[in-house]
XYZ file of N, CA and C in Angstrom:
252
model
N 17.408 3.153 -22.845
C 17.453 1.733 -22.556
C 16.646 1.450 -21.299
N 16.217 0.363 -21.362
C 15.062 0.232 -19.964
C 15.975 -0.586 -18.686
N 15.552 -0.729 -17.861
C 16.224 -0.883 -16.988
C 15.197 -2.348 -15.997
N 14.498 -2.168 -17.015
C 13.427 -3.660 -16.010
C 14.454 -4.909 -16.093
N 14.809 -5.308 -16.969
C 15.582 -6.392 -17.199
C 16.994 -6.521 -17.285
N 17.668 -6.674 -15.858
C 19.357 -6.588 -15.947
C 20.096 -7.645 -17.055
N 19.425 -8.857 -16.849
C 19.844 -9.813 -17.673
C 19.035 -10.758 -19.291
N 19.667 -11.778 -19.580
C 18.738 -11.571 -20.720
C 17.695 -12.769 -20.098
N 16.239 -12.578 -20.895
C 15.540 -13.566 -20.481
C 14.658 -13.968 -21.268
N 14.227 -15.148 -21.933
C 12.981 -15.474 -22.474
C 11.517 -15.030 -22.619
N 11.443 -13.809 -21.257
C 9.827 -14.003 -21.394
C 10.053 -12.522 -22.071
N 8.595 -12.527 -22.564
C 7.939 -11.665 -23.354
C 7.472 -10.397 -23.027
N 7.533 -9.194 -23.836
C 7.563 -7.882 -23.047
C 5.984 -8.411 -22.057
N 4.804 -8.992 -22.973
C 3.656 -8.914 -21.586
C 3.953 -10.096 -20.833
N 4.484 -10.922 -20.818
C 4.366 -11.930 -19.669
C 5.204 -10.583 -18.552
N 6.309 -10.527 -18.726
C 7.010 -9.595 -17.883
C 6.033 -8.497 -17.367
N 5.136 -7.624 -17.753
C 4.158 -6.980 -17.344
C 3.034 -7.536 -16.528
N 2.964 -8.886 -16.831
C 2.036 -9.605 -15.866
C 3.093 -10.094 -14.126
N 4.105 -9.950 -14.399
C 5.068 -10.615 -13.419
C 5.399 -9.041 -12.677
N 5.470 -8.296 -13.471
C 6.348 -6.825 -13.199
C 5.624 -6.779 -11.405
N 4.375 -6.983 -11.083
C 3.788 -6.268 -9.857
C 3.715 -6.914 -9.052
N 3.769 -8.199 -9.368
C 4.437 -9.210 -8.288
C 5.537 -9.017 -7.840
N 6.798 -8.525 -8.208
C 8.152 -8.790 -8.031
C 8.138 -7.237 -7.216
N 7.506 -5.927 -7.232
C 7.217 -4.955 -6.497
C 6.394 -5.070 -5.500
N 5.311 -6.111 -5.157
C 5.265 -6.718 -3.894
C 6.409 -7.242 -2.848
N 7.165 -7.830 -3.778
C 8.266 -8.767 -2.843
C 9.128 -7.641 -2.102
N 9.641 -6.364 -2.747
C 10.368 -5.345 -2.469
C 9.937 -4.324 -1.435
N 8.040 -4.066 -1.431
C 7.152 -3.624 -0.965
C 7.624 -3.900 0.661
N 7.677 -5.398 1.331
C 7.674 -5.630 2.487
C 6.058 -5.095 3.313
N 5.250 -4.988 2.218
C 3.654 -4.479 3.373
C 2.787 -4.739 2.276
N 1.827 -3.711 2.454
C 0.614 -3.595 1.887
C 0.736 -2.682 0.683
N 0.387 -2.906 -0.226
C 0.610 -1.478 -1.148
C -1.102 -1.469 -1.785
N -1.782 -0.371 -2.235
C -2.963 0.168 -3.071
C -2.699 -0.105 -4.833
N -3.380 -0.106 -5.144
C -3.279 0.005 -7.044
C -2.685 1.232 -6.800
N -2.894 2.659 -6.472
C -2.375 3.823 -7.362
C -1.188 3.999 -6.479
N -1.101 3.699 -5.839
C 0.618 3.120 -4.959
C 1.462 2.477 -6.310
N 0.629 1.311 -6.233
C 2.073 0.351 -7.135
C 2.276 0.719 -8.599
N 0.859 1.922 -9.318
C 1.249 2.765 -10.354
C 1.895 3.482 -10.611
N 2.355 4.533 -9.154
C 3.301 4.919 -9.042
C 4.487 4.342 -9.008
N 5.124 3.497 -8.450
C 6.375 2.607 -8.611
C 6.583 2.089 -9.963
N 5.280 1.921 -10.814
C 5.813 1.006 -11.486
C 5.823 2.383 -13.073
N 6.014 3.174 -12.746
C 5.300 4.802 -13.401
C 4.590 4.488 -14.622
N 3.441 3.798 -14.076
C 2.456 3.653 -15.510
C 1.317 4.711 -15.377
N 1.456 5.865 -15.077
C 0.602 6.679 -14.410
C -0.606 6.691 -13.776
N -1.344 7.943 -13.203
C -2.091 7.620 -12.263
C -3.012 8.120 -12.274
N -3.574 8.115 -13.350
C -5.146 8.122 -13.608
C -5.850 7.337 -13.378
N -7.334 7.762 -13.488
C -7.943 7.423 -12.376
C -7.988 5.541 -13.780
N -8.016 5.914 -15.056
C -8.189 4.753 -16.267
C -6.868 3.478 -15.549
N -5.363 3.992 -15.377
C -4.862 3.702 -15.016
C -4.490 2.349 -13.394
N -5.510 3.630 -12.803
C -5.402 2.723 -11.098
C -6.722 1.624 -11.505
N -7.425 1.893 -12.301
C -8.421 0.793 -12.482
C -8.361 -0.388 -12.983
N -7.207 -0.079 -14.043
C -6.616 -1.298 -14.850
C -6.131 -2.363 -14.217
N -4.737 -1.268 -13.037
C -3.912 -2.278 -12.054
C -5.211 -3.120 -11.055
N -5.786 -2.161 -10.606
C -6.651 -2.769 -9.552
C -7.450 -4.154 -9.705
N -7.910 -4.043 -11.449
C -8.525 -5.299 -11.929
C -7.146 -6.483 -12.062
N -5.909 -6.131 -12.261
C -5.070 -7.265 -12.467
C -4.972 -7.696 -11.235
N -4.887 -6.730 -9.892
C -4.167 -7.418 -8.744
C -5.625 -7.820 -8.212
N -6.501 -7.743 -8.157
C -7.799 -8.710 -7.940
C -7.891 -9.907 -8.863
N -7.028 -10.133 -9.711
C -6.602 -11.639 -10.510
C -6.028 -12.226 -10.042
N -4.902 -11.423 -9.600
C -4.005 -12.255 -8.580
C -4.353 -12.663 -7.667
N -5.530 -11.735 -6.621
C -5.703 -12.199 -5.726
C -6.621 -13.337 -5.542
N -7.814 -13.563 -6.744
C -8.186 -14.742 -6.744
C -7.663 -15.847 -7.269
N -6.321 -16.006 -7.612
C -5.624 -16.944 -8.055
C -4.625 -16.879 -6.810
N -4.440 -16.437 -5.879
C -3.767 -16.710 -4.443
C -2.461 -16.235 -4.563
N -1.984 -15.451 -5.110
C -0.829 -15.081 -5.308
C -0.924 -13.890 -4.365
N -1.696 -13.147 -4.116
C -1.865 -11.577 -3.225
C -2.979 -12.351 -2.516
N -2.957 -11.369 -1.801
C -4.443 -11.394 -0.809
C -5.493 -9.774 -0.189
N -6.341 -9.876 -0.652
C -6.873 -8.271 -0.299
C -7.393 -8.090 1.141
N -6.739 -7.659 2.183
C -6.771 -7.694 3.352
C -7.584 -6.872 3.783
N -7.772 -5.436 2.935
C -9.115 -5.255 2.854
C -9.511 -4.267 1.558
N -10.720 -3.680 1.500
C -11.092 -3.535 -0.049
C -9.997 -2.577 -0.633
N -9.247 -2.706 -1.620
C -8.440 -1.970 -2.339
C -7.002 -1.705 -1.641
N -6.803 -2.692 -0.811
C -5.026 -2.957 0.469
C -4.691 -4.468 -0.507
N -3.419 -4.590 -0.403
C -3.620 -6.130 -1.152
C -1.876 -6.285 -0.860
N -1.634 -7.360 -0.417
C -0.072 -7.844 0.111
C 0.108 -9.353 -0.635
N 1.692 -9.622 -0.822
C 1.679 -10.847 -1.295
C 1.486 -11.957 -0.017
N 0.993 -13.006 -0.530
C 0.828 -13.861 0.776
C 1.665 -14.803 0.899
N 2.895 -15.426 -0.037
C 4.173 -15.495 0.491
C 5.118 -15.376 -0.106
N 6.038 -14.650 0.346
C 7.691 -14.578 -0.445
C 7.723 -15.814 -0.960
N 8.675 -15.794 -2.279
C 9.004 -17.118 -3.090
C 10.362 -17.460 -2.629
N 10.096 -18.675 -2.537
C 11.172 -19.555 -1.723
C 11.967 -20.742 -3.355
N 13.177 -20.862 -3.439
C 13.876 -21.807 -4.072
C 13.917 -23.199 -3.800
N 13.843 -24.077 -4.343
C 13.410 -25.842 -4.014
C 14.368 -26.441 -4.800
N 14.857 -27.293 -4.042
C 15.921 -28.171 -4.136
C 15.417 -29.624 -4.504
């Protein structure tokens, strides 16, 4: 049984894969590398592997969700906050 999802939820095994490395930023508290967050997230760590992540979190980062602080370092640029 997997353990990504404590509760039940609507989204879809890939939306959840697109969300999965965001939500290991938030936990991160720093900077993490692609073959860093491959490891955490154990999608292994080849070299096919760290290239894949690396191209998603350079999506993110041009959509402002991360920021690459410098070439191949990449942090979220802000904790998500709840709105009332």
């Amino acid at each position: 049984m997997s353990d990504r999802k404590p509760y039940n939820s609507d989204l879809s095994d890939g939306q959840w894969d697109l969300i999965r490395p965001v939500t290991e930023f938030e936990r991160a508290d720093g900077l993490l590398r692609a073959g860093q967050l491959c490891q955490i997230l154990d999608v292994g760590t080849e070299p096919k592997h760290r290239e894949g992540m690396r191209s998603r979190l350079k999506r993110l980062a041009a959509r402002g969700i991360l920021a690459e602080t410098e070439p191949g370092l990449f942090a979220l640029i802000a904790k998500t906050t709840l709105r009332q």
